[in-house]
Short mmCIF file of C-alpha atoms and ligand atoms in Angstrom, two decimals:
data_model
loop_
_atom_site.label_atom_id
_atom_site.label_comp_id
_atom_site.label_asym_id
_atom_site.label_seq_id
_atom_site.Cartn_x
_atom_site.Cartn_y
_atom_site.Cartn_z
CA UNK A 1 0.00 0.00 0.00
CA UNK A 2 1.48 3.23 -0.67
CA UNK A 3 2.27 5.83 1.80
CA UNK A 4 3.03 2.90 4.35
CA UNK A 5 6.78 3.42 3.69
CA UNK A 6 8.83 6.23 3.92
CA UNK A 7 12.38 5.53 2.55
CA UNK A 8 15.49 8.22 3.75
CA UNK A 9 17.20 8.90 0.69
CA UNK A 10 20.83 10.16 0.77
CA UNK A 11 20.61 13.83 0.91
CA UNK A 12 17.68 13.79 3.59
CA UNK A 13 19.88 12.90 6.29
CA UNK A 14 20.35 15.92 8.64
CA UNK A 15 23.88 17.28 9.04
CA UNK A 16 25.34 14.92 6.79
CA UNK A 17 28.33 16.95 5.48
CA UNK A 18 29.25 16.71 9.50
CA UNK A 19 28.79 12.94 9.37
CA UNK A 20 30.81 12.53 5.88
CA UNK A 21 33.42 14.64 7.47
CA UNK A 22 33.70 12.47 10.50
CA UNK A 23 33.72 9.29 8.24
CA UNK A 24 36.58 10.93 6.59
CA UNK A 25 38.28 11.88 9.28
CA UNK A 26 37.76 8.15 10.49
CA UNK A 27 39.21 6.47 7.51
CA UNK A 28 42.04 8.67 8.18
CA UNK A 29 42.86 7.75 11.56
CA UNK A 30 42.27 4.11 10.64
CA UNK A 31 44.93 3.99 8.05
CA UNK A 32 47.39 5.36 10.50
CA UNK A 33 46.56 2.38 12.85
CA UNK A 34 46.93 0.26 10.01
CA UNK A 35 50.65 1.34 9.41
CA UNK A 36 51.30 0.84 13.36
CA UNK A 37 49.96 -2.57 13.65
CA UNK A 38 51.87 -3.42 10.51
CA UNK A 39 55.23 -1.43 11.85
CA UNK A 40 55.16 -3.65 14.54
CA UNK A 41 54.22 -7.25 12.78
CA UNK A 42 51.08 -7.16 14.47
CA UNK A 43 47.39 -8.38 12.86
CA UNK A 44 44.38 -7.34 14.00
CA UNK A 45 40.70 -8.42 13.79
CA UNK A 46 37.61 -6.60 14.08
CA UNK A 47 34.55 -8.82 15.74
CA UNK A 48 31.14 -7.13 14.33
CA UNK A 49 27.76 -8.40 16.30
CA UNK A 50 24.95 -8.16 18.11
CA UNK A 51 24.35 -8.61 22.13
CA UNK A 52 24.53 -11.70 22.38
CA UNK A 53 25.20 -13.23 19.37
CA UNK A 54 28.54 -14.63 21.13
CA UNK A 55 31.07 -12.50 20.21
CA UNK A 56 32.85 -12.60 23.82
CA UNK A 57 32.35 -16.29 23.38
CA UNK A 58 34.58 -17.07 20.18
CA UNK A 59 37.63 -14.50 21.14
CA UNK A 60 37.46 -17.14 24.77
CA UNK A 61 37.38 -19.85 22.40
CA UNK A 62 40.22 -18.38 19.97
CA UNK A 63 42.45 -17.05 22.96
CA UNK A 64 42.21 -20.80 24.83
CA UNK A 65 43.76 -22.40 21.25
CA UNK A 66 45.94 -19.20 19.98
CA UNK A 67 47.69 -18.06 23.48
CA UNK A 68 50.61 -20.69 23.13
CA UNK A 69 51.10 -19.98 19.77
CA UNK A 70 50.62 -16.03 19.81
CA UNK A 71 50.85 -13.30 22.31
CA UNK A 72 47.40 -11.73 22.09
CA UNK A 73 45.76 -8.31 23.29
CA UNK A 74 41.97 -7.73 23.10
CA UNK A 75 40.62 -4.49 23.39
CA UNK A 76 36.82 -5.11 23.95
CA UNK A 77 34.08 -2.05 23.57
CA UNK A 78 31.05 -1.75 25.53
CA UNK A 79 28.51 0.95 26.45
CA UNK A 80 29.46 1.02 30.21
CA UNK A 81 30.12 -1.98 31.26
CA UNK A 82 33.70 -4.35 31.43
CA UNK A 83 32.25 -7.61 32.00
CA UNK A 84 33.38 -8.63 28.47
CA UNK A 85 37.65 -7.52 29.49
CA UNK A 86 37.17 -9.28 32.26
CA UNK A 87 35.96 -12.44 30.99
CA UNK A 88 39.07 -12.36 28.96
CA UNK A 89 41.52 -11.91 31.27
CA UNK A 90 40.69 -14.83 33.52
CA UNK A 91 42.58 -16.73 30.57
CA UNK A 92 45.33 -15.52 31.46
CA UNK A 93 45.43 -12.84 28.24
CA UNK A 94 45.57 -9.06 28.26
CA UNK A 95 42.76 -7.20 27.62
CA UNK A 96 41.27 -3.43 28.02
CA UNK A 97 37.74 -2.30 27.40
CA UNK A 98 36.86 0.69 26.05
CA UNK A 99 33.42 2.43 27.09
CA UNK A 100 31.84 4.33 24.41
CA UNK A 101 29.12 5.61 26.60
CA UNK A 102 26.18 7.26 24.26
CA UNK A 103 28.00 5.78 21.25
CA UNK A 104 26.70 2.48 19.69
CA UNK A 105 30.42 1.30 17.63
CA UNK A 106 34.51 2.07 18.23
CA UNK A 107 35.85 4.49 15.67
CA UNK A 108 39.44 4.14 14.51
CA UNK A 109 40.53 7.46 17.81
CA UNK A 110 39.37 5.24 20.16
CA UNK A 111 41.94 2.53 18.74
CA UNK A 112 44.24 4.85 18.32
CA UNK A 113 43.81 5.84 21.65
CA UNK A 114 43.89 2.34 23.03
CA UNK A 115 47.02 1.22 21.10
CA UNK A 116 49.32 4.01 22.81
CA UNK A 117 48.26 1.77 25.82
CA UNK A 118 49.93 -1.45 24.76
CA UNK A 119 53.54 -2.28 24.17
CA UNK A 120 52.52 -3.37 20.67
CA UNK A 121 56.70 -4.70 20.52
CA UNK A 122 55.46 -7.26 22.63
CA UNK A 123 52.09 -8.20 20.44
CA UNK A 124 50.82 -10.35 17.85
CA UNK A 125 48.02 -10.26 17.41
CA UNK A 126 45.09 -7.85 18.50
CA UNK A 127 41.26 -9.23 18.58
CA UNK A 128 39.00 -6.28 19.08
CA UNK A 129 35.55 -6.98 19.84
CA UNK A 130 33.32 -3.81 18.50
CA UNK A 131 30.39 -2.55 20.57
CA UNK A 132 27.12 -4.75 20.07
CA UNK A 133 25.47 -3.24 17.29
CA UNK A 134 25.37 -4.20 13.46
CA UNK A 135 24.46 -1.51 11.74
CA UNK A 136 27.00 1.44 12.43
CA UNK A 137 30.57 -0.49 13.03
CA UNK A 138 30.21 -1.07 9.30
CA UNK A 139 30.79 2.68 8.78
CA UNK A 140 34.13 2.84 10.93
CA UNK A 141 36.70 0.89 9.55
CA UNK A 142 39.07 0.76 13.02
CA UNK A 143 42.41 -0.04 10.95
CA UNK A 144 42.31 -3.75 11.25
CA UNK A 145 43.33 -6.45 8.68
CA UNK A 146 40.38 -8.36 8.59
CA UNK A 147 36.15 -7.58 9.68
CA UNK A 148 34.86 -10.12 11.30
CA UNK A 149 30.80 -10.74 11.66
CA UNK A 150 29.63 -12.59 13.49
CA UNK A 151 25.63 -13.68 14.12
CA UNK A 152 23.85 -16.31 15.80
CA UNK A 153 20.77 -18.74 14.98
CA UNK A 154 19.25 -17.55 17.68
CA UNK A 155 18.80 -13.90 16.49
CA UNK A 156 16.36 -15.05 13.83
CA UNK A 157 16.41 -16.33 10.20
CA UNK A 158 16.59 -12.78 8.49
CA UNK A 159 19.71 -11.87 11.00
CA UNK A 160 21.51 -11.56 7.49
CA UNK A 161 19.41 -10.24 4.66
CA UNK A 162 18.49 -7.09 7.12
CA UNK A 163 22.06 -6.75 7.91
CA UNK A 164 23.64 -5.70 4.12
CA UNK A 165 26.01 -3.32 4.90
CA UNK A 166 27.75 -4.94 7.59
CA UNK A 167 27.80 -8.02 5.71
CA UNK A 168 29.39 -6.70 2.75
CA UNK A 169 32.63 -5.32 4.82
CA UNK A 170 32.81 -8.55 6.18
CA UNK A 171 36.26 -10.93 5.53
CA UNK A 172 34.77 -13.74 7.35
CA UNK A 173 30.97 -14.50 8.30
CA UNK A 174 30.49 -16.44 11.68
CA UNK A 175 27.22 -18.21 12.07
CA UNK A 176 27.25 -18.99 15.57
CA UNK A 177 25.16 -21.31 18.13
CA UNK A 178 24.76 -23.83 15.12
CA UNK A 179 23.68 -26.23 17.91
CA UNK A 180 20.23 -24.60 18.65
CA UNK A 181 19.53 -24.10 15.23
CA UNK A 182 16.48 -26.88 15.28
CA UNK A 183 15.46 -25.69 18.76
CA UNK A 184 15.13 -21.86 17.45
CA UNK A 185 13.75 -23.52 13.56
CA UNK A 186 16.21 -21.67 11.94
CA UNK A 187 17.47 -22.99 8.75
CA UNK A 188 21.72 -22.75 8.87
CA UNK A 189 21.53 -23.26 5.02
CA UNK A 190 20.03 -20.27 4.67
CA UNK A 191 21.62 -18.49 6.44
CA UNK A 192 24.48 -19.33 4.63
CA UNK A 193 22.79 -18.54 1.36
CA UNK A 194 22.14 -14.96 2.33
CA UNK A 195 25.90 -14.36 3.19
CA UNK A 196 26.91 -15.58 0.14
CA UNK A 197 24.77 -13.91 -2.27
CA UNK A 198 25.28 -10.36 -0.25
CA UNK A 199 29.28 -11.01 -0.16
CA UNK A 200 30.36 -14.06 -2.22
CA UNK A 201 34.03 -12.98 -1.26
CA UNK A 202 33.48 -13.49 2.93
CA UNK A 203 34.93 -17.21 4.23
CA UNK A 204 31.61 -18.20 6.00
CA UNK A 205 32.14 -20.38 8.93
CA UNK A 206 29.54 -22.75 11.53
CA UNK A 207 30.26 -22.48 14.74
CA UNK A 208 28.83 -23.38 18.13
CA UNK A 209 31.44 -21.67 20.32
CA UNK A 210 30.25 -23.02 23.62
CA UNK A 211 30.44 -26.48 22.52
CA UNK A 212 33.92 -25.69 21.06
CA UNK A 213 32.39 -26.56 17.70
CA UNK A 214 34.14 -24.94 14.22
CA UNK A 215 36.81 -22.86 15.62
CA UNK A 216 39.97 -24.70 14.21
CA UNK A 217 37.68 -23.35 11.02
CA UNK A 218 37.63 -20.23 12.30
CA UNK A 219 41.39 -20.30 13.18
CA UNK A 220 41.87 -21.39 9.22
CA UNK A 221 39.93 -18.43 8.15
CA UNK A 222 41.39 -16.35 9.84
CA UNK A 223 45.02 -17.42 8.53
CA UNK A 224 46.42 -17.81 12.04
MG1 MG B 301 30.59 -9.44 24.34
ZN1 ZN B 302 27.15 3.73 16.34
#
């Protein structure tokens, strides 16, 4: 019916010069991070999703396997909270959490910010777990090497046609809690399909991360 929709299109936005100028100024900031990290030998990864969707719960997984091998920071953003840092460090790995207050992503200052904070001579890798949200941390590339998204059965079975943009920065899609996908009537193969056809280049990988299934997948994709 018409008149039930209203669509924004670009140009309606208020005060978007501002907001281009900030992405600018983002991108910017970002590729300076990008020439640290790589200065220093160090790769980074970017973890993109929702509360909930188990974000927290695949870094655990990936520090448990990767701490022998690598010596790993993770810099974890939140609203106001540091229950996800914390969780972190009781394996024994460093970890500092960022709180964004009113804003709902990182931006590439507050990395910036947070790198001057780690002897990066003595990193090798950094997993950053963005704030949970995944619509804006598409917008702010942080300086990473690789976007990671990650969603979950259990947010639905459209979690990844109504989440484009985000998809389409993505290097590798994580569809997580694969082991409730009956209980929650969610079909995986989907799932799956949507990724692909919205970013055929994205490594898509299963996981259940509290059953400790598909992370040596997720270790692959992530060429560590
Ligand atoms: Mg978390
Ligand atoms: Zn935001």
């Amino acid at each position: 019916m018409k008149g039930d929709l209203i669509k924004v299109d670009e140009g309606e936005m208020l005060e978007l010069e501002v907001e281009e100028d900030i992405l600018k100024a983002n991108e910017r900031i970002a590729s300076i991070n990008r020439k640290l990290l790589d200065l220093h030998g160090i790769r980074a990864f970017n973890f993109m999703g929702a509360i909930g969707s188990g974000k927290t719960e695949i870094i655990e997984r990936l520090v448990e396997r990767l701490k022998g091998k690598y010596r790993i920071f993770v810099i974890a953003g939140d609203v106001t909270t540091t229950i996800d840092a914390d969780r972190i460090k009781r394996h024994g790995v460093r970890a500092l959490e960022i709180n964004t207050g009113r804003e709902c992503h990182l931006d590439a200052l507050m990395i910036k910010k947070a790198l001057k904070r780690i002897n990066l001579d003595e990193i090798d890798l950094i997993f950053i777990e963005n704030v949970g949200n995944l619509i804006c941390p598409a917008d702010f590339p942080l300086g990473t090497h690789m976007n990671v998204v990650v969603v979950s059965v259990t947010e639905g079975p459209n979690m990844v046609k109504k989440h484009p943009f985000i998809i389409r920065e993505a290097d590798v899609v994580v569809i997580n809690k694969i082991d409730l996908a009956d209980v929650m009537e969610v079909n995986v193969d989907r799932l799956v399909k949507d990724a692909r056809e919205l970013n055929p280049r994205a490594k898509i990988v299963l996981t259940s991360a509290r059953r400790g299934l598909g992370i040596d997948d997720l270790i692959k994709s992530l060429e560590l």
